[in-house]
Amino acid sequence: MQFLVFIPLLIPAVAAAAARPLADRLKPRQGTWLLAASAIVLAGCSTAALALLAAWAAAAAPPLAALGDYSETVARRGDPAPILTGIAATVLLVGAAMTTAIAVRRRGRALAESYRRASRLRPGRGRVVIVPSPAIEAYALPGWPGRIVVSTGALAALDTRGRSALLAHERAHLSGQHHMFTTVARLAASLNPLLLPLAHAVEYTTERWADEQAARTTGDRRLVAATIGQIALLATSPPDTTLGISGAPPRRISLAWAGPVPRRVAALLAPPPRRHILLLAATVAILLLAGASALEAAKDLHDLLELARAAG
Amino acid sequence: MLEDRSSQAAGGDTDASPRRPAGALEAEVLALLQAAEVGLSPGQVQQLIAARQHTELSYSTIVTIMSRLHAKGLLARQRAGRAFVYTPVDEASLAASRMGRALDAGPSHDAVLARFASGLSSRDARLLRQLLAQSESEG
């Protein structure tokens, strides 16, 4: 029990390190599903593990042990200080519950607001709402139905093909309900902060998903890459419009610490990602491990408590 | 059907008619102009309001309201003789501009919507330019 219960607590740390490499390698659609599912599973397993530790400590603590007719000595067998671990686990659980409650409320309100505004808007063709504004803005507003919001500034910056790339990308967000994936991943991360890199990875893969869909719709991956680049550079303050050949000697470009926009552009300029069956299988295996160890630990604790009660 | 005509449209109205808040008056004038097939002058709007609402609004009040709406970007105007003729800015942009302003306030929105491409750090901007330049040269 004492080993098993820590496995679901350690795996999120592994997941945190693996999130970005996975996001970079997997096909965006698979990656989104897998990373979001991983976030849920790992959040559930780690929370369960903390609960088990707390319950174990509760059984081993003298006053509580007396209440439940448990024999303390038997309950403490195998771990010299279950009470301390239990207290730590309880503190973490309470913290996680509080932050998750806050996150659920905030996110729920943001979503409700989004749906409300989306329903009040009267769009033009294809659910697109054009906002007269010099700012460079374009986003999908989740709703029922969703809306695409674009500023006149953004439209003016692009030619016809760029505009279709932009709109195809935003349409993909709406039809794929991508906000569901990011919501779920964010909530998982509030249950277990180690999973925050997973949440960021999901946000990234949903962007990549929309990018690849836009590339399929327009038939031109380089067009989508150039459009992203144009908009991002214009949206940077001070506005950066230099898009030509810089004249500097080409150095090796490292994407290691790059933000999402250059990575998206680089991914579109490279060949489309291929299937990684091994990676998928390995990830699923690790998730199964987390689930199985949580389950086994729960069984162990149950058995231990039965024993303690019999001896108490 | 217009969106809610509450104080969303009004910003800092000080000149209120004794009977109704200025925001409601603006909304009425706007609705009138949107329902009309053609642009209207303040005089025509005054007559229409008198006929519809059976209330007398002074000409100067009407002019003030319509100039304010124009200043807010909700009405366009052209000179016709001595007065102006006002037409509403097209409906979709109308709804959108209100929404745009409303959405600017509200950090909670960032949690739900993802921008197409946001501003970059200087390092990312350099990286991006290199990537795009490389792709251009590879043509």
Coordinates of C-alpha atoms in Angstrom, one line a residue:
Chain A
M1 CA 0.0 0.0 0.0
Q2 CA 2.7 2.4 0.9
F3 CA 4.4 2.0 -2.4
L4 CA 1.4 1.7 -4.5
V5 CA -0.3 4.8 -3.3
F6 CA 2.6 7.0 -4.3
I7 CA 2.6 5.8 -7.9
P8 CA -0.5 7.9 -8.8
L9 CA 1.2 10.8 -7.1
L10 CA 4.5 10.5 -9.0
I11 CA 3.1 9.9 -12.5
P12 CA 1.7 13.4 -12.8
A13 CA 5.3 14.7 -12.5
V14 CA 6.2 12.4 -15.4
A15 CA 3.3 13.6 -17.3
A16 CA 4.3 17.2 -16.7
A17 CA 7.7 16.5 -18.3
A18 CA 6.2 14.5 -21.2
A19 CA 3.4 17.0 -22.0
R20 CA 5.2 19.2 -24.4
P21 CA 7.2 16.5 -26.3
L22 CA 3.9 14.6 -26.8
A23 CA 2.1 17.7 -28.0
D24 CA 4.9 18.3 -30.5
R25 CA 4.9 14.8 -31.9
L26 CA 1.3 13.5 -31.9
K27 CA -1.2 14.4 -34.5
P28 CA -3.2 17.3 -33.1
R29 CA -6.5 15.6 -32.9
Q30 CA -5.1 12.5 -31.2
G31 CA -2.9 14.6 -29.0
T32 CA -5.8 16.7 -27.8
W33 CA -7.9 13.7 -26.9
L34 CA -5.1 11.9 -25.3
L35 CA -3.7 14.8 -23.3
A36 CA -7.2 15.8 -22.1
A37 CA -8.0 12.2 -21.1
S38 CA -4.6 11.9 -19.4
A39 CA -5.3 15.1 -17.4
I40 CA -8.7 13.7 -16.2
V41 CA -7.4 10.3 -15.3
L42 CA -4.3 11.5 -13.5
A43 CA -6.2 14.2 -11.6
G44 CA -8.7 11.5 -10.5
C45 CA -6.0 9.0 -9.5
S46 CA -3.8 11.5 -7.6
T47 CA -6.8 12.9 -5.8
A48 CA -7.9 9.3 -4.9
A49 CA -4.3 8.6 -3.7
L50 CA -4.4 11.6 -1.4
A51 CA -7.7 10.6 -0.1
L52 CA -6.4 7.1 0.7
L53 CA -3.4 8.6 2.6
A54 CA -5.7 10.8 4.6
A55 CA -8.0 7.9 5.4
W56 CA -5.1 5.7 6.5
A57 CA -3.9 8.4 8.8
A58 CA -7.3 8.9 10.2
A59 CA -7.5 5.2 11.0
A60 CA -4.1 5.2 12.7
A61 CA -4.7 8.4 14.7
P62 CA -5.4 7.4 18.3
P63 CA -8.7 9.3 18.9
L64 CA -10.1 8.3 15.5
A65 CA -8.8 4.8 15.8
A66 CA -10.8 4.4 19.0
L67 CA -13.9 5.7 17.3
G68 CA -13.6 3.1 14.6
D69 CA -12.5 0.3 16.8
Y70 CA -9.2 0.0 15.0
S71 CA -6.0 -1.3 16.5
E72 CA -3.5 1.5 15.9
T73 CA -0.5 -0.7 15.9
V74 CA -1.9 -2.8 13.1
A75 CA -3.0 0.2 11.1
R76 CA 0.5 1.7 11.4
R77 CA 2.2 -1.3 10.1
G78 CA 4.4 -0.7 7.1
D79 CA 4.8 3.1 7.4
P80 CA 6.5 4.6 10.4
A81 CA 4.6 7.9 10.2
P82 CA 1.3 7.6 8.5
I83 CA -0.2 10.4 10.5
L84 CA 2.2 13.1 9.2
T85 CA 1.7 11.9 5.6
G86 CA -2.0 11.9 6.2
I87 CA -2.0 15.4 7.5
A88 CA 0.0 16.6 4.5
A89 CA -2.4 14.7 2.2
T90 CA -5.4 16.3 3.9
V91 CA -3.9 19.8 3.5
L92 CA -3.3 19.1 -0.2
L93 CA -6.8 17.8 -0.7
V94 CA -8.4 20.8 1.0
G95 CA -6.3 23.1 -1.1
A96 CA -7.2 21.2 -4.3
A97 CA -10.9 21.3 -3.5
M98 CA -10.8 25.0 -2.9
T99 CA -8.9 25.9 -6.0
T100 CA -11.0 23.6 -8.1
A101 CA -14.2 25.0 -6.7
I102 CA -13.0 28.5 -7.6
A103 CA -11.9 27.4 -11.0
V104 CA -15.2 25.7 -11.8
R105 CA -17.1 28.8 -10.8
R106 CA -14.9 31.1 -12.9
R107 CA -14.8 29.0 -15.9
G108 CA -18.5 28.3 -15.7
R109 CA -19.2 32.0 -15.6
A110 CA -16.9 32.7 -18.5
L111 CA -18.5 30.0 -20.6
A112 CA -22.0 31.2 -19.7
E113 CA -21.1 34.8 -20.6
S114 CA -19.7 33.6 -23.8
Y115 CA -22.8 31.7 -24.7
R116 CA -24.9 34.7 -23.7
R117 CA -23.0 37.1 -25.9
A118 CA -22.9 34.7 -28.8
S119 CA -26.6 34.3 -28.8
R120 CA -27.1 38.1 -28.7
L121 CA -24.9 38.7 -31.7
R122 CA -26.3 38.9 -35.2
P123 CA -23.6 37.6 -37.5
G124 CA -23.1 38.0 -41.2
R125 CA -22.3 35.1 -43.5
G126 CA -21.0 32.0 -41.8
R127 CA -21.4 33.0 -38.2
V128 CA -18.8 35.7 -38.6
V129 CA -19.2 38.9 -36.6
I130 CA -17.1 41.8 -37.8
V131 CA -16.1 44.3 -35.1
P132 CA -15.1 47.7 -36.4
S133 CA -11.8 48.2 -34.7
P134 CA -8.2 48.9 -35.7
A135 CA -7.0 46.3 -33.3
I136 CA -5.9 42.9 -34.6
E137 CA -8.4 40.5 -33.1
A138 CA -9.8 37.2 -34.2
Y139 CA -11.3 34.5 -32.1
A140 CA -14.0 32.0 -31.8
L141 CA -16.7 32.6 -29.3
P142 CA -18.1 29.4 -27.9
G143 CA -21.9 29.4 -27.9
W144 CA -24.9 27.7 -29.2
P145 CA -24.3 28.4 -32.0
G146 CA -20.8 29.7 -31.7
R147 CA -19.7 32.9 -33.4
I148 CA -16.5 34.0 -35.0
V149 CA -15.4 37.5 -34.0
V150 CA -12.9 39.3 -36.3
S151 CA -11.9 42.9 -36.2
T152 CA -11.8 45.0 -39.3
G153 CA -8.1 45.6 -38.5
A154 CA -7.4 41.9 -38.8
L155 CA -9.4 41.6 -42.0
A156 CA -7.7 44.6 -43.6
A157 CA -4.2 43.1 -42.8
L158 CA -5.0 39.9 -44.9
D159 CA -5.7 39.2 -48.5
T160 CA -8.6 37.0 -49.6
R161 CA -6.7 33.7 -49.1
G162 CA -5.4 34.8 -45.7
R163 CA -8.9 35.6 -44.7
S164 CA -10.2 32.2 -45.7
A165 CA -7.3 30.6 -43.7
L166 CA -8.2 32.7 -40.7
L167 CA -11.9 31.9 -40.8
A168 CA -11.3 28.2 -41.5
H169 CA -9.1 28.0 -38.4
E170 CA -11.8 29.7 -36.2
R171 CA -14.5 27.5 -37.7
A172 CA -12.5 24.5 -36.7
H173 CA -12.4 25.6 -33.1
L174 CA -16.2 25.9 -33.1
S175 CA -17.0 22.7 -34.9
G176 CA -14.5 20.8 -32.8
Q177 CA -15.8 22.2 -29.5
H178 CA -12.2 22.8 -28.5
H179 CA -13.2 24.9 -25.5
M180 CA -14.5 21.7 -23.9
F181 CA -11.0 20.1 -24.0
T182 CA -9.3 23.1 -22.6
T183 CA -11.8 23.5 -19.9
V184 CA -11.5 19.9 -18.8
A185 CA -7.7 20.1 -18.8
R186 CA -7.7 23.4 -16.8
L187 CA -10.0 21.9 -14.2
A188 CA -7.8 18.8 -13.9
A189 CA -4.8 21.1 -13.4
S190 CA -6.6 22.9 -10.6
L191 CA -7.1 19.5 -8.9
N192 CA -3.4 18.7 -9.3
P193 CA -1.1 21.6 -10.2
L194 CA 1.5 19.2 -11.5
L195 CA -0.8 18.7 -14.4
L196 CA -0.6 22.4 -15.5
P197 CA 1.8 21.6 -18.3
L198 CA -0.8 19.1 -19.6
A199 CA -3.4 21.9 -19.7
H200 CA -1.0 24.2 -21.6
A201 CA -0.3 21.3 -24.0
V202 CA -4.0 20.8 -24.6
E203 CA -4.4 24.5 -25.4
Y204 CA -1.5 24.2 -27.8
T205 CA -2.8 21.0 -29.5
T206 CA -6.3 22.5 -30.1
E207 CA -4.6 25.4 -31.9
R208 CA -2.6 22.9 -34.0
W209 CA -5.8 21.0 -34.6
A210 CA -7.5 24.1 -36.0
D211 CA -4.4 25.0 -38.0
E212 CA -4.3 21.6 -39.7
Q213 CA -8.0 21.8 -40.4
A214 CA -7.5 25.2 -41.9
A215 CA -4.6 23.8 -44.0
R216 CA -6.9 21.0 -45.2
T217 CA -9.7 23.4 -46.1
T218 CA -7.5 25.9 -47.9
G219 CA -5.2 23.2 -49.3
D220 CA -2.2 25.2 -48.4
R221 CA -0.2 24.7 -45.2
R222 CA 2.2 27.4 -46.0
L223 CA -0.6 29.9 -46.4
V224 CA -1.9 29.1 -42.9
A225 CA 1.6 29.5 -41.6
A226 CA 2.1 32.8 -43.2
T227 CA -1.3 34.1 -42.0
I228 CA -0.5 33.1 -38.4
G229 CA 2.9 34.9 -38.7
Q230 CA 1.4 38.0 -40.2
I231 CA -1.3 38.4 -37.6
A232 CA 1.0 37.6 -34.7
L233 CA 3.6 40.1 -35.8
L234 CA 1.0 42.8 -36.3
A235 CA -0.6 42.0 -33.0
T236 CA 2.8 42.5 -31.2
S237 CA 3.3 45.8 -29.7
P238 CA 5.0 47.8 -31.0
P239 CA 3.5 46.5 -34.2
D240 CA 6.1 44.6 -36.1
T241 CA 5.4 44.6 -39.8
T242 CA 8.8 43.5 -41.1
L243 CA 8.1 40.2 -42.7
G244 CA 10.7 40.0 -45.4
I245 CA 14.1 38.4 -45.6
S246 CA 16.1 39.8 -42.8
G247 CA 19.4 39.6 -44.5
A248 CA 21.1 38.1 -41.4
P249 CA 23.0 34.9 -42.0
P250 CA 20.7 31.9 -41.3
R251 CA 21.5 30.4 -37.9
R252 CA 20.1 27.2 -36.5
I253 CA 16.7 27.9 -35.2
S254 CA 15.9 26.3 -31.8
L255 CA 12.3 25.9 -31.0
A256 CA 13.1 24.5 -27.6
W257 CA 11.9 27.4 -25.6
A258 CA 9.8 29.0 -28.2
G259 CA 6.2 30.1 -27.6
P260 CA 3.2 28.6 -29.3
V261 CA 3.1 30.8 -32.3
P262 CA 6.5 30.0 -33.7
R263 CA 6.0 26.4 -33.0
R264 CA 2.7 26.4 -34.8
V265 CA 4.3 28.1 -37.8
A266 CA 7.2 25.7 -37.8
A267 CA 4.9 22.7 -37.6
L268 CA 2.9 23.9 -40.6
L269 CA 6.1 24.5 -42.6
A270 CA 7.2 21.0 -41.9
P271 CA 5.5 17.9 -43.3
P272 CA 2.3 16.9 -41.5
P273 CA 2.7 14.9 -38.3
R274 CA 2.4 11.1 -38.6
R275 CA 0.8 8.5 -36.5
H276 CA 2.8 7.5 -33.4
I277 CA 1.3 4.2 -32.4
L278 CA 4.1 3.5 -29.9
L279 CA 3.7 6.8 -28.2
L280 CA 0.0 6.4 -27.9
A281 CA 0.3 2.9 -26.5
A282 CA 3.0 3.9 -24.0
T283 CA 0.8 6.8 -22.8
V284 CA -2.2 4.6 -22.4
A285 CA -0.1 2.0 -20.5
I286 CA 1.1 4.7 -18.1
L287 CA -2.5 5.8 -17.5
L288 CA -3.5 2.3 -16.8
L289 CA -0.7 2.0 -14.4
A290 CA -1.9 5.0 -12.5
G291 CA -5.4 3.7 -12.4
A292 CA -4.5 0.2 -11.4
S293 CA -2.1 1.3 -8.6
A294 CA -4.8 3.6 -7.2
L295 CA -7.3 0.8 -7.2
E296 CA -4.8 -1.7 -5.7
A297 CA -3.9 0.8 -3.0
A298 CA -7.6 1.3 -2.1
K299 CA -8.0 -2.5 -1.8
D300 CA -4.9 -2.7 0.4
L301 CA -6.2 0.0 2.7
H302 CA -9.6 -1.7 2.9
D303 CA -7.9 -5.0 3.8
L304 CA -5.7 -3.3 6.3
L305 CA -8.6 -1.6 8.0
E306 CA -10.5 -4.8 8.2
L307 CA -7.5 -6.4 9.9
A308 CA -7.1 -3.5 12.2
R309 CA -10.8 -3.6 13.1
A310 CA -10.6 -7.3 13.8
A311 CA -7.7 -6.7 16.1
G312 CA -9.1 -3.6 17.8
Chain B
M1 CA -34.9 43.0 -32.5
L2 CA -32.3 45.0 -30.8
E3 CA -30.2 43.9 -27.9
D4 CA -30.9 45.3 -24.5
R5 CA -31.2 49.0 -24.7
S6 CA -29.8 49.6 -21.3
S7 CA -26.9 51.9 -20.3
Q8 CA -24.5 49.7 -22.4
A9 CA -24.9 52.3 -25.2
A10 CA -24.9 55.4 -23.1
G11 CA -21.6 56.6 -21.7
G12 CA -21.7 59.6 -19.5
D13 CA -25.0 61.1 -20.4
T14 CA -25.6 64.4 -18.5
D15 CA -28.4 65.9 -20.6
A16 CA -31.4 63.9 -19.6
S17 CA -35.0 64.8 -20.6
P18 CA -37.1 65.4 -17.5
R19 CA -39.2 62.4 -18.3
R20 CA -36.9 59.7 -19.5
P21 CA -33.1 59.0 -19.1
A22 CA -31.1 60.0 -22.1
G23 CA -30.1 56.4 -22.9
A24 CA -33.7 55.5 -23.6
L25 CA -34.1 58.5 -25.9
E26 CA -31.0 57.6 -27.8
A27 CA -32.2 54.0 -28.2
E28 CA -35.6 55.3 -29.5
V29 CA -34.0 57.6 -32.0
L30 CA -31.7 54.8 -33.2
A31 CA -34.6 52.4 -33.5
L32 CA -36.5 55.0 -35.6
L33 CA -33.6 55.4 -37.9
Q34 CA -33.1 51.7 -38.3
A35 CA -36.7 51.2 -39.1
A36 CA -36.7 53.9 -41.7
E37 CA -35.9 53.0 -45.3
V38 CA -34.0 56.3 -45.8
G39 CA -31.8 58.6 -43.8
L40 CA -33.7 61.1 -41.7
S41 CA -33.0 64.7 -40.6
P42 CA -33.5 65.8 -37.1
G43 CA -36.7 67.6 -38.1
Q44 CA -38.2 64.5 -39.5
V45 CA -37.2 62.5 -36.5
Q46 CA -38.9 65.1 -34.3
Q47 CA -42.1 64.8 -36.3
L48 CA -42.0 61.0 -36.1
I49 CA -41.5 60.9 -32.4
A50 CA -44.3 63.4 -31.9
A51 CA -46.6 61.2 -34.0
R52 CA -45.6 57.9 -32.4
Q53 CA -45.0 58.8 -28.8
H54 CA -47.3 61.8 -28.5
T55 CA -44.5 63.6 -26.8
E56 CA -42.9 66.9 -27.7
L57 CA -39.2 66.9 -27.8
S58 CA -37.4 70.1 -28.7
Y59 CA -35.5 70.3 -31.9
S60 CA -32.3 71.0 -30.1
T61 CA -32.7 67.9 -28.0
I62 CA -33.1 65.8 -31.1
V63 CA -30.1 67.4 -32.6
T64 CA -28.0 66.8 -29.5
I65 CA -29.1 63.1 -29.4
M66 CA -28.3 62.5 -33.0
S67 CA -24.9 64.2 -32.9
R68 CA -24.0 62.2 -29.9
L69 CA -25.0 59.0 -31.6
H70 CA -22.9 60.1 -34.6
A71 CA -20.0 60.8 -32.3
K72 CA -20.3 57.3 -30.9
G73 CA -20.1 55.9 -34.3
L74 CA -23.6 54.6 -34.4
L75 CA -24.9 57.0 -37.0
A76 CA -23.4 58.2 -40.3
R77 CA -24.4 61.6 -41.6
Q78 CA -24.4 63.6 -44.8
R79 CA -25.2 67.1 -45.5
A80 CA -28.4 67.7 -47.2
G81 CA -29.1 71.4 -47.6
R82 CA -28.7 73.1 -44.3
A83 CA -29.3 70.1 -42.0
F84 CA -27.7 66.7 -41.8
V85 CA -29.4 63.5 -42.8
Y86 CA -28.5 60.6 -40.5
T87 CA -28.4 56.9 -41.4
P88 CA -27.6 54.1 -39.0
V89 CA -24.2 52.3 -39.4
D90 CA -25.0 48.9 -40.7
E91 CA -26.7 46.5 -38.2
A92 CA -24.1 43.8 -37.9
S93 CA -21.3 46.2 -37.0
L94 CA -23.7 47.9 -34.6
A95 CA -24.2 44.8 -32.6
A96 CA -20.6 43.9 -32.9
S97 CA -19.2 47.3 -31.8
R98 CA -21.2 47.1 -28.6
M99 CA -20.1 43.6 -28.1
G100 CA -16.5 44.6 -28.9
R101 CA -16.4 47.2 -26.2
A102 CA -18.1 45.0 -23.7
L103 CA -15.7 42.2 -24.4
D104 CA -12.7 44.4 -23.9
A105 CA -13.6 44.6 -20.3
G106 CA -13.6 41.2 -18.7
P107 CA -10.5 39.2 -18.2
S108 CA -12.6 36.1 -17.7
H109 CA -13.1 35.9 -21.4
D110 CA -9.5 34.9 -22.0
A111 CA -10.2 31.7 -20.2
V112 CA -12.7 30.6 -22.7
L113 CA -11.7 32.0 -26.1
A114 CA -8.4 31.5 -27.7
R115 CA -7.0 34.3 -29.9
F116 CA -5.9 33.4 -33.4
A117 CA -2.4 34.7 -32.7
S118 CA -1.5 37.0 -29.9
G119 CA 1.4 39.4 -29.5
L120 CA 4.8 37.9 -29.3
S121 CA 7.9 38.3 -27.1
S122 CA 10.8 39.8 -29.0
R123 CA 12.6 36.4 -29.1
D124 CA 9.5 34.7 -30.6
A125 CA 9.1 37.6 -33.1
R126 CA 12.7 37.1 -34.2
L127 CA 12.2 33.3 -34.4
L128 CA 9.0 33.8 -36.4
R129 CA 10.6 36.1 -38.9
Q130 CA 13.5 33.6 -39.4
L131 CA 11.1 30.8 -40.0
L132 CA 9.0 32.7 -42.5
A133 CA 12.1 34.1 -44.2
Q134 CA 13.5 30.6 -44.5
S135 CA 10.3 29.3 -46.0
E136 CA 10.2 32.1 -48.5
S137 CA 13.8 31.4 -49.6
E138 CA 13.0 27.7 -50.0
G139 CA 10.1 28.8 -52.0

